[in-house]
Coordinates of C-alpha atoms and ligand atoms in Angstrom, one line a residue:
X238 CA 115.9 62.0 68.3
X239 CA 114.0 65.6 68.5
X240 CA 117.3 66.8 66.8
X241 CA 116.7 64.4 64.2
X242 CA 113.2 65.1 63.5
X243 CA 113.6 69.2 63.8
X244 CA 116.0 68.2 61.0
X245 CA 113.7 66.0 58.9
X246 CA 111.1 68.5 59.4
X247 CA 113.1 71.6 58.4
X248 CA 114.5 69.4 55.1
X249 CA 110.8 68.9 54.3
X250 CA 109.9 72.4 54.4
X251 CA 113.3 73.6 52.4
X252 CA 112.1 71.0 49.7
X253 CA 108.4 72.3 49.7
X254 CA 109.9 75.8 49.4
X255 CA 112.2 75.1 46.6
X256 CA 109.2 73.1 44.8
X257 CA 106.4 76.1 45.1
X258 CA 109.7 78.6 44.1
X259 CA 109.8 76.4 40.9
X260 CA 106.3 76.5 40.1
X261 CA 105.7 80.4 41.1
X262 CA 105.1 82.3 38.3
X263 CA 107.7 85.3 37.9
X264 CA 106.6 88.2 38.3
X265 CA 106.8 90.9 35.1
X266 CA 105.4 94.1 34.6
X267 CA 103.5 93.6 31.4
X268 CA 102.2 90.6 29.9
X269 CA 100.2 91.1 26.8
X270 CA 98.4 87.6 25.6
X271 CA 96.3 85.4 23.6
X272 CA 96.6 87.1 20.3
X273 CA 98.6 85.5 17.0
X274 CA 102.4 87.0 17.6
X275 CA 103.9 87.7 14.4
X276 CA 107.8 87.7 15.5
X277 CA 109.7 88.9 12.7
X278 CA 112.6 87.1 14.2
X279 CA 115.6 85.6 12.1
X280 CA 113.1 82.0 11.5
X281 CA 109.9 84.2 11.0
X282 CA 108.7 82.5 13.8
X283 CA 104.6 82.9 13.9
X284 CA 102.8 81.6 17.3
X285 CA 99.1 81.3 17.2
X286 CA 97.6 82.3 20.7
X287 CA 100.8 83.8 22.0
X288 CA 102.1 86.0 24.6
X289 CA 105.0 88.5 25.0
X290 CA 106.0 88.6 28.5
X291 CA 108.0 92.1 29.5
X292 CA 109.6 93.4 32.3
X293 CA 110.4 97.0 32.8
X294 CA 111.6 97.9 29.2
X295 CA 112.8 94.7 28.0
X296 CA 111.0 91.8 26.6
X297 CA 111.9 88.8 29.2
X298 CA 109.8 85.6 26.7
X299 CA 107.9 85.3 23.5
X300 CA 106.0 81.6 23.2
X301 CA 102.7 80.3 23.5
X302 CA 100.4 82.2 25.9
X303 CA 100.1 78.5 27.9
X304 CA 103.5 78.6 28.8
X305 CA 104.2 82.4 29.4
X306 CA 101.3 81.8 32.0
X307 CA 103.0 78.9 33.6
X308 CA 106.2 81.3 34.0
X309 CA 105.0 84.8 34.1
X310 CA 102.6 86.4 36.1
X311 CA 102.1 90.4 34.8
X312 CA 101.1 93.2 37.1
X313 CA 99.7 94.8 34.1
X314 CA 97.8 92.0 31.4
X315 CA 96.9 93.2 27.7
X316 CA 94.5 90.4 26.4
X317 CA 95.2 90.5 22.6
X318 CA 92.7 87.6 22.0
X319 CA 91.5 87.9 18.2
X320 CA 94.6 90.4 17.5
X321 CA 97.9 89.8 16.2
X322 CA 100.7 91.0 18.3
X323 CA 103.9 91.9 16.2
X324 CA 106.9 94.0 16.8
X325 CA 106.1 98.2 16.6
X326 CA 106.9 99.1 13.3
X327 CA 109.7 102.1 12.2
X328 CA 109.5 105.1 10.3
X329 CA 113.0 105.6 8.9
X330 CA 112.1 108.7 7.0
X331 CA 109.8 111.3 8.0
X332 CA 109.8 115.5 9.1
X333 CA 107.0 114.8 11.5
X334 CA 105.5 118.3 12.1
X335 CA 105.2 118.8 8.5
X336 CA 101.7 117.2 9.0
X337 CA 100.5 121.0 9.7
X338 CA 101.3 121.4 5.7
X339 CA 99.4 118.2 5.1
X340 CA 97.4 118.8 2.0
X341 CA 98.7 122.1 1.5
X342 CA 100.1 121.8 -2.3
X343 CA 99.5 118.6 -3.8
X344 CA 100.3 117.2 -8.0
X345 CA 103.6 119.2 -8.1
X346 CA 107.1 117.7 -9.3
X347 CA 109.0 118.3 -6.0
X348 CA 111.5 121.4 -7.1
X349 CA 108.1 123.0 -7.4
X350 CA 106.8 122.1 -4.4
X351 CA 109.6 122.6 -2.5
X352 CA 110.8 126.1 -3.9
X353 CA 107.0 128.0 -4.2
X354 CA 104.9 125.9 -1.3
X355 CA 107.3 124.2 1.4
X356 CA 110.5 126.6 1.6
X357 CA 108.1 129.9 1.4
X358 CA 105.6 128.7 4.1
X359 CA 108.8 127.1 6.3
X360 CA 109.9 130.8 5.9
X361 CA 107.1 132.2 7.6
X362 CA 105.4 129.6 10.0
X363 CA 108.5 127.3 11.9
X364 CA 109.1 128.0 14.9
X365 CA 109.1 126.4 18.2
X366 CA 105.7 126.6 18.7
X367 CA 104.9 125.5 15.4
X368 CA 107.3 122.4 15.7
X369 CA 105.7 121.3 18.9
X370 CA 102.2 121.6 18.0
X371 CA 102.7 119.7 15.1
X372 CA 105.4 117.1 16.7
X373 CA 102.4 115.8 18.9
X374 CA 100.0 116.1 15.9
X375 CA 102.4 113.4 14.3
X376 CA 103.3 111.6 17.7
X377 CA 99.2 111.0 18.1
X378 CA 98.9 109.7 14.5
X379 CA 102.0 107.6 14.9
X380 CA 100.9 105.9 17.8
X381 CA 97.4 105.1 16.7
X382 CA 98.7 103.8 13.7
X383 CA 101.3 101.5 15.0
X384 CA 104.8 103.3 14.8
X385 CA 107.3 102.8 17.9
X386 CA 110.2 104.4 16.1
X387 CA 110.6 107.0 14.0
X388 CA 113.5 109.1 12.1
X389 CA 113.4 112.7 11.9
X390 CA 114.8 115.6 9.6
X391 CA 114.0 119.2 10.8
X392 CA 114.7 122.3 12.2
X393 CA 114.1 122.8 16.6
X394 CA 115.0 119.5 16.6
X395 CA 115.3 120.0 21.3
X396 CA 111.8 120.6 20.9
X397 CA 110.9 117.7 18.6
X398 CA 113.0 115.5 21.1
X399 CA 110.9 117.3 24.0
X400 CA 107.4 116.4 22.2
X401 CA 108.6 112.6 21.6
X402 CA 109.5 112.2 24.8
X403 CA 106.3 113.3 26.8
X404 CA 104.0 111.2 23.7
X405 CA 106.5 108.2 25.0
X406 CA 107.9 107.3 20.9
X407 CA 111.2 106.6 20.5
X408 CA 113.4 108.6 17.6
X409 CA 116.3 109.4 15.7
X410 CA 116.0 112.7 15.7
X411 CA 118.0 114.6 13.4
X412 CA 118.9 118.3 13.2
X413 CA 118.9 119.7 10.0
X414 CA 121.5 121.6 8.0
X415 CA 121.0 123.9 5.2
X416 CA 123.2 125.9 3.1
X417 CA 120.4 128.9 3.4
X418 CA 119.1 130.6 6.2
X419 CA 115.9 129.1 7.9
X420 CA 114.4 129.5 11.4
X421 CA 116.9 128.0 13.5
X422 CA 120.5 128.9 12.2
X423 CA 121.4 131.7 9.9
X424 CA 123.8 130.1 8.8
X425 CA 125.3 126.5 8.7
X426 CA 127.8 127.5 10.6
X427 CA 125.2 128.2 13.5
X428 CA 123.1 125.1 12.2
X429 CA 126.2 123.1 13.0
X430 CA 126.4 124.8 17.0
X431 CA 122.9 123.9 17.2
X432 CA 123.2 120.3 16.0
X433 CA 126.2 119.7 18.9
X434 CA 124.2 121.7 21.4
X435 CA 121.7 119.1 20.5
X436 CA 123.4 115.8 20.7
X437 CA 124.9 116.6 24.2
X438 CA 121.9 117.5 25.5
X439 CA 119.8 114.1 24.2
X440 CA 122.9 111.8 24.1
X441 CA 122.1 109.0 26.8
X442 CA 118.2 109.2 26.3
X443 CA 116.9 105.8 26.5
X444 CA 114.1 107.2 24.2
X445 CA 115.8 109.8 21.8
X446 CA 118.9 108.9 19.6
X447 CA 120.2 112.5 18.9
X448 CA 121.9 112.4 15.0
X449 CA 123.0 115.0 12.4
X450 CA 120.9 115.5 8.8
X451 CA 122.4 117.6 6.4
X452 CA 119.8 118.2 4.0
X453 CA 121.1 116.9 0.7
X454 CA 124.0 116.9 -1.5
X455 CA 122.4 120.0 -3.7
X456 CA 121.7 122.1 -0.8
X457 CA 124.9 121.8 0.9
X458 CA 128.5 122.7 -0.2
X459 CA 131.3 120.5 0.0
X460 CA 132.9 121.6 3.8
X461 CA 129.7 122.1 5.2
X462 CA 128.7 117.7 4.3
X463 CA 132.1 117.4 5.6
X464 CA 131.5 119.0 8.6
X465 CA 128.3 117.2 9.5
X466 CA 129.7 114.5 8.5
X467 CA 132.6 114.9 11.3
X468 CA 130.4 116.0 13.8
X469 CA 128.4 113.0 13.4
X470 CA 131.7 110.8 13.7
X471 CA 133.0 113.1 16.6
X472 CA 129.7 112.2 18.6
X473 CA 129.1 108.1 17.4
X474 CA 125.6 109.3 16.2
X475 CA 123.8 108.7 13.3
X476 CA 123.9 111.0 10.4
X477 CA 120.7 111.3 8.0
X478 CA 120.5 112.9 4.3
X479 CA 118.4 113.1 1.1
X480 CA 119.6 111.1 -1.6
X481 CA 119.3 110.8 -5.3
X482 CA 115.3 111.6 -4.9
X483 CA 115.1 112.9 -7.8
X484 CA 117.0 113.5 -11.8
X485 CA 117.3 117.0 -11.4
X486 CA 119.6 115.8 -8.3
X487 CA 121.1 113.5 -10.5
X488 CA 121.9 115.9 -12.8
X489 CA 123.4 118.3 -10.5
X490 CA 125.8 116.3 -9.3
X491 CA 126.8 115.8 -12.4
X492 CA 126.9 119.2 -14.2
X493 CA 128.9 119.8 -10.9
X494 CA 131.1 117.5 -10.1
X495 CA 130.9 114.9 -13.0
X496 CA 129.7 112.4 -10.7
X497 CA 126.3 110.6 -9.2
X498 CA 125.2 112.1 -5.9
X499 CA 126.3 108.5 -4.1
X500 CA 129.8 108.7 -6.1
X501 CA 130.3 112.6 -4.9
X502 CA 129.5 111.8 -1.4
X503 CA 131.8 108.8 -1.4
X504 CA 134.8 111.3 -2.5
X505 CA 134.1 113.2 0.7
X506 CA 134.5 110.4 3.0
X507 CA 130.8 111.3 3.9
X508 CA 129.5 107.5 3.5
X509 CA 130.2 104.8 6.2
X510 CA 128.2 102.9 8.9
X511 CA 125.7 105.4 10.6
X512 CA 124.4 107.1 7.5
X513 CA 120.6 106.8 6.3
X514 CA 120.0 107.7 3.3
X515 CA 116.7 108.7 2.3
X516 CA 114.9 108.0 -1.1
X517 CA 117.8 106.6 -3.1
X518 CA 115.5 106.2 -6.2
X519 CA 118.2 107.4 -9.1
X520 CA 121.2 105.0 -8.5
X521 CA 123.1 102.8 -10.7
X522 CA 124.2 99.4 -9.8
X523 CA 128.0 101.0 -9.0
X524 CA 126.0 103.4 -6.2
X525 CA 124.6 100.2 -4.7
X526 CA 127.7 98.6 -4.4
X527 CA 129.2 102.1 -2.5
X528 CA 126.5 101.7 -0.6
X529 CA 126.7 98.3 0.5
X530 CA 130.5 98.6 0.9
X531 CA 130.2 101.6 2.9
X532 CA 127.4 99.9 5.2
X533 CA 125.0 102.8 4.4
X534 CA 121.3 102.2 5.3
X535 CA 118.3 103.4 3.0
X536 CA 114.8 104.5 3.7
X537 CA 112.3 103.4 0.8
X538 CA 109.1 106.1 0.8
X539 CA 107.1 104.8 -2.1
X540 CA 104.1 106.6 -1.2
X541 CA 106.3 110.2 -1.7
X542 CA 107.9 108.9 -4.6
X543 CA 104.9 108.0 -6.5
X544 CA 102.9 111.6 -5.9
X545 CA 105.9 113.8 -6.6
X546 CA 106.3 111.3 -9.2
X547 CA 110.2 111.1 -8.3
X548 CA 111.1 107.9 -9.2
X549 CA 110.9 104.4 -8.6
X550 CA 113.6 102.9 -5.7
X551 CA 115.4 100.0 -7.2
X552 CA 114.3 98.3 -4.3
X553 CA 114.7 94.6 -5.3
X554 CA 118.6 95.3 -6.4
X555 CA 119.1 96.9 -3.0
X556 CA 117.5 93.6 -1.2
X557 CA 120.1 91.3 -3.5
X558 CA 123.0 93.6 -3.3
X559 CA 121.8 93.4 1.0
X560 CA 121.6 96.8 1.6
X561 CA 119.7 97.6 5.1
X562 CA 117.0 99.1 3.8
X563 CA 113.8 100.4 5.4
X564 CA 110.5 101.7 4.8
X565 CA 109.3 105.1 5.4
X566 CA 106.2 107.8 4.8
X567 CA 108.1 110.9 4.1
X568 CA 106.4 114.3 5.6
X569 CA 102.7 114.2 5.5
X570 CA 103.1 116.9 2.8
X571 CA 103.5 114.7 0.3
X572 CA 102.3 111.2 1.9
X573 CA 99.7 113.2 3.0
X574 CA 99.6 110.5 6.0
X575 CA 102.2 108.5 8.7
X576 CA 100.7 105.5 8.0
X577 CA 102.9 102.5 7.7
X578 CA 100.7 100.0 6.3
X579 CA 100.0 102.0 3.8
X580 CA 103.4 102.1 3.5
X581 CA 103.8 98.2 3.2
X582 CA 101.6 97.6 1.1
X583 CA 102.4 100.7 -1.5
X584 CA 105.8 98.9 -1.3
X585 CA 105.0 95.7 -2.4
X586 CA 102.6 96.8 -4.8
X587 CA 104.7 99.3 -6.5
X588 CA 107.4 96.6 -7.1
X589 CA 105.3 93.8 -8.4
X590 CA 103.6 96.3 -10.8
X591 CA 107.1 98.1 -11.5
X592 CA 109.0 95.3 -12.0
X593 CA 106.3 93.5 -13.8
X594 CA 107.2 90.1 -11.6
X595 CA 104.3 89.1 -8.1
X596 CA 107.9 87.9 -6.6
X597 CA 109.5 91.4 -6.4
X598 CA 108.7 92.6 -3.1
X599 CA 106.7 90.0 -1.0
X600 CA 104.4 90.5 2.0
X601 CA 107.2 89.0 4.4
X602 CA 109.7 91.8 2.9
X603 CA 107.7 94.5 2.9
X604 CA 107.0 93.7 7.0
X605 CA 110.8 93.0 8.0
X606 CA 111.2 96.8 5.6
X607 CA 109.1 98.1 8.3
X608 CA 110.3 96.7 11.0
X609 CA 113.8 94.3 11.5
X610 CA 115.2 95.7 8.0
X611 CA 114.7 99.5 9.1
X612 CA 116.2 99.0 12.2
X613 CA 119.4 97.9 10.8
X614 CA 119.4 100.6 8.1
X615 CA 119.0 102.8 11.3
X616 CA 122.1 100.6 13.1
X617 CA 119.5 99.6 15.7
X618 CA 118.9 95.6 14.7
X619 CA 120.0 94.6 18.3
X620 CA 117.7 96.7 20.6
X621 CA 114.7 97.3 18.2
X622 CA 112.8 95.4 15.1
X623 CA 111.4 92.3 16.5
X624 CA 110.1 90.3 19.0
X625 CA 112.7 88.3 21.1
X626 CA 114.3 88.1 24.5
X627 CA 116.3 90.9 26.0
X628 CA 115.1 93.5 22.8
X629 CA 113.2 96.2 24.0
X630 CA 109.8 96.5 24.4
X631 CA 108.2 98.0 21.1
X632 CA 105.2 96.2 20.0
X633 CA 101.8 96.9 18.6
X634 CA 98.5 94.6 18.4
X635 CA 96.4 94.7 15.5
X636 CA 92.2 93.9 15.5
X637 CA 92.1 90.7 12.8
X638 CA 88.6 89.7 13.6
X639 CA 86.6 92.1 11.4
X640 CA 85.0 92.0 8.4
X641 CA 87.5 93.2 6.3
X642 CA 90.0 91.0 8.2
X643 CA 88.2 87.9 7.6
X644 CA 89.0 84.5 7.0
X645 CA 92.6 84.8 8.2
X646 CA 95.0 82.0 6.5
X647 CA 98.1 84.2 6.5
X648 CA 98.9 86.8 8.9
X649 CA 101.9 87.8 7.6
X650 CA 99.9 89.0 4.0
X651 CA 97.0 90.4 6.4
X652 CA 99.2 92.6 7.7
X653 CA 100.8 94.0 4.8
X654 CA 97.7 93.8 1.7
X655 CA 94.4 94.0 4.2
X656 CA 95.2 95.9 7.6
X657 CA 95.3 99.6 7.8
X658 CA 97.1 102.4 10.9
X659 CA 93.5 102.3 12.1
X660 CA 92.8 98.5 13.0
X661 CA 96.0 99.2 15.3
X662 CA 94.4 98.4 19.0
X663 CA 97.3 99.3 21.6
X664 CA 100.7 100.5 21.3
X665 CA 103.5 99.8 23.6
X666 CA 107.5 101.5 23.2
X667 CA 109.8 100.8 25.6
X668 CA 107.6 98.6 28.0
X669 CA 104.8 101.4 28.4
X670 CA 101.6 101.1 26.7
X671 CA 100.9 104.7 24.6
X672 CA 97.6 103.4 23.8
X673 CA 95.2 100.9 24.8
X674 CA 92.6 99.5 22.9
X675 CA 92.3 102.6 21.0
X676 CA 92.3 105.0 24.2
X677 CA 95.9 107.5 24.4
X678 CA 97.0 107.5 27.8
X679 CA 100.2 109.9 27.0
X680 CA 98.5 112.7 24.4
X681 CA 95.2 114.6 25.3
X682 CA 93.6 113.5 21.4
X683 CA 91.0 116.4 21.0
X684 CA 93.2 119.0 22.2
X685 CA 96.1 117.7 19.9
X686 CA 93.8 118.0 17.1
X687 CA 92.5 121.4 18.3
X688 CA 95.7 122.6 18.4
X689 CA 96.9 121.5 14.7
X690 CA 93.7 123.2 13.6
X691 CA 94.9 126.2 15.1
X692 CA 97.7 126.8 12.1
X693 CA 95.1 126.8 9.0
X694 CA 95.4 130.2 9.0
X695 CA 98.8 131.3 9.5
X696 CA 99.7 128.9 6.8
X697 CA 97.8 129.5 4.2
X698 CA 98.7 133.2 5.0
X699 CA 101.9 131.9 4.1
X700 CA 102.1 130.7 0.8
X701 CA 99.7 133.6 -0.7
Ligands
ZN1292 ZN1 112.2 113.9 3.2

């Protein structure tokens, strides 16, 4: 009998046990809640008062904040009430400590620019020092404007890597190689040493995807793309290039080699899954279909292409032929900023205006360009781009309760015709928050800012 009722009594407490086990709330590191989540996912899924439930450096849930409460409990809880929570977005195209030439030539055609402002004062002023000090210039203004991801082209790439780590972004960070001699390699030969000495040293970085960026087709010969171009192959990493900016590229490949720059590059071998291609403005319908059959991915910089007057991206054929294609700022030299609104909404106003046609790039577009769509032109759909289970945790909230932002009947247009970097509240890549509520907990702001300062002088010594 006292067997029996030990028994009955132990049964009772198992079931109590399993019940309050049901009903506990897991616990997660991070729960940010309350605010409108804009998902991005495949069915565009919007949740009014939502949560995102993470756990280390994964998302674990995205639903209504109700039910995240009932299963989730954070250690760490973002209230995003009167926000809207969306995925972080992605800079596919950008030379990030370029922002120390922000403003420094302006209203030139690019050869211009390039040859008697950019390449003269790159001369004189890169170096590590530089690269660093204006890597966390870039990192700050990334963060408070809302990127999670970005893609790099320059020179000291380790120390780019370095500076991205320690602000906590994650990037594709690509070493560049040029036919001339510049700061880091003498020659391409010793650009290519670097570029390997590079990708084994970042390989298995959860934060930094080492890749390979030949300048361009016009400032490369032949063996030297092919070489990149192998190296990048050798190594599975990503390889990113300049392409068919502008005519005069256009017409170099063809006083050259009687070919467009996409064709050329195609005869190499050079095009295939892995390669970004930046710009792409001067390509025929034949290119696109290269490009698509080759799986390349494109980065779209309006705001670049409009001041150096390059061009105008056949975006909308790109988007019917399915191209990945993503959105991006370009240096701040001729942006002159890292902003990715911006960058949405000079996107979808450009090819309405361009195209003559409201329909041609619409506000849902232009926010999947800057985030799902650039992360598959960057071969990164699956980990980064949006919000859903088991991706990692990149995400941003943006303020949508202030003047300017009022009434709201569409986040999806808000986000893309009415919110700027600025109304970005907290930042959060790879479960840790970079900012909250406006305040940096990785960067020191004001001595960031000092430091950028500090090169006025030695560039404009520069380009006298
Ligand atoms: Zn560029």
């Amino acid at each position: 009998m006292r067997i029996r009722v030990l028994a009955l009594a132990a049964s009772v407490v198992w079931a109590l046990t399993l019940v309050s086990a049901q009903n506990e709330p897991r616990q997660v590191s991070l729960v940010v809640t309350g605010g409108t989540v804009v998902t991005v996912d495949a069915a565009g899924r919007v949740i009014p008062a939502g949560a995102v439930a993470i756990d280390g450096t994964d998302i674990v849930a995205v639903d209504t904040a109700e039910n995240i409460a009932k299963q989730f409990r954070g250690r760490d809880t973002i209230n995003a009430t009167g926000q809207i929570i969306l995925p972080g977005l992605i800079n596919t195209h950008t030379h990030a400590a370029m922002v120390l030439y922000r403003g420094l030539a302006d209203d030139l055609a690019l050869t211009e620019w390039l040859n008697k402002y950019i390449f003269p004062a790159e001369a004189k002023t890169v170096s590590p020092a530089f690269v660093r000090a204006g890597t966390r210039l870039a990192a700050l203004e990334m963060i408070q404007s809302g990127t999670t991801t970005y893609a790099d082209m320059y020179y000291f790439e380790e120390e780019v890597a370095a500076e991205t780590k320690a602000a906590g972004l994650r990037g594709v960070l690509g070493q560049t190689i040029i036919q001339f001699p510049v700061a880091d390699a003498k020659t391409p030969a010793d650009g290519l040493l670097r570029a390997e000495a590079f990708i084994r040293a970042f390989k298995d970085d959860p934060l930094i995807t080492p890749a390979v960026a030949p300048h361009a087709m016009y400032t490369l010969d032949g063996p030297t793309l092919k070489a990149a171009r192998d190296l990048s192959r050798r190594h599975n990493v990503p390889t990113l290039i300049h392409l068919a900016e502008t005519r005069d590229e256009v017409q170099a490949a063809q006083d050259r080699f009687k070919s467009s720059p996409v064709a050329y590059l195609d005869s190499l071998g050079f095009l295939g899954p892995g390669v970004l291609g930046a710009h792409g403005v001067w390509v025929s319908d034949a290119d696109i279909a290269i490009l698509k059959a080759r799986g390349v991915g494109i980065s779209h910089n309006p705001e670049s292409n409009m001041k150096l007057a390059s061009g105008t991206a056949p975006v909308p054929a790109y988007l019917r032929a399915d191209v990945g294609i993503g959105l991006g700022t370009d240096g701040a030299a001729s942006n002159n900023d890292l902003d990715m609104f911006e960058a949405m909404r000079v996107a979808a106003l450009l090819h309405k205006h361009a195209n003559v046609d409201p329909r041609a790039l619409s506000a849902r577009t232009a926010l999947e360009m800057a985030t799902i769509r650039g992360a598959r032109a960057l071969g990164m759909e699956r980990r980064i781009g949006s919000l859903e289970p088991r991706k990692q945790a990149d995400l941003i909230t943006v303020s949508a309760s202030g003047a300017r932002q009022t009434p709201m009947y569409d986040p999806v247009s808000h986000l893309v015709y009415v919110m700027r970097g600025d109304d970005v509240r907290t930042t959060v890549v790879n479960g840790k928050v970079l900012m909250r509520d406006r305040k940096m907990l990785t960067l020191n702001e004001s001595s960031v800012i000092a430091e950028g300062r500090a090169w006025i002088d030695k560039v404009r010594a520069a380009v006298k």
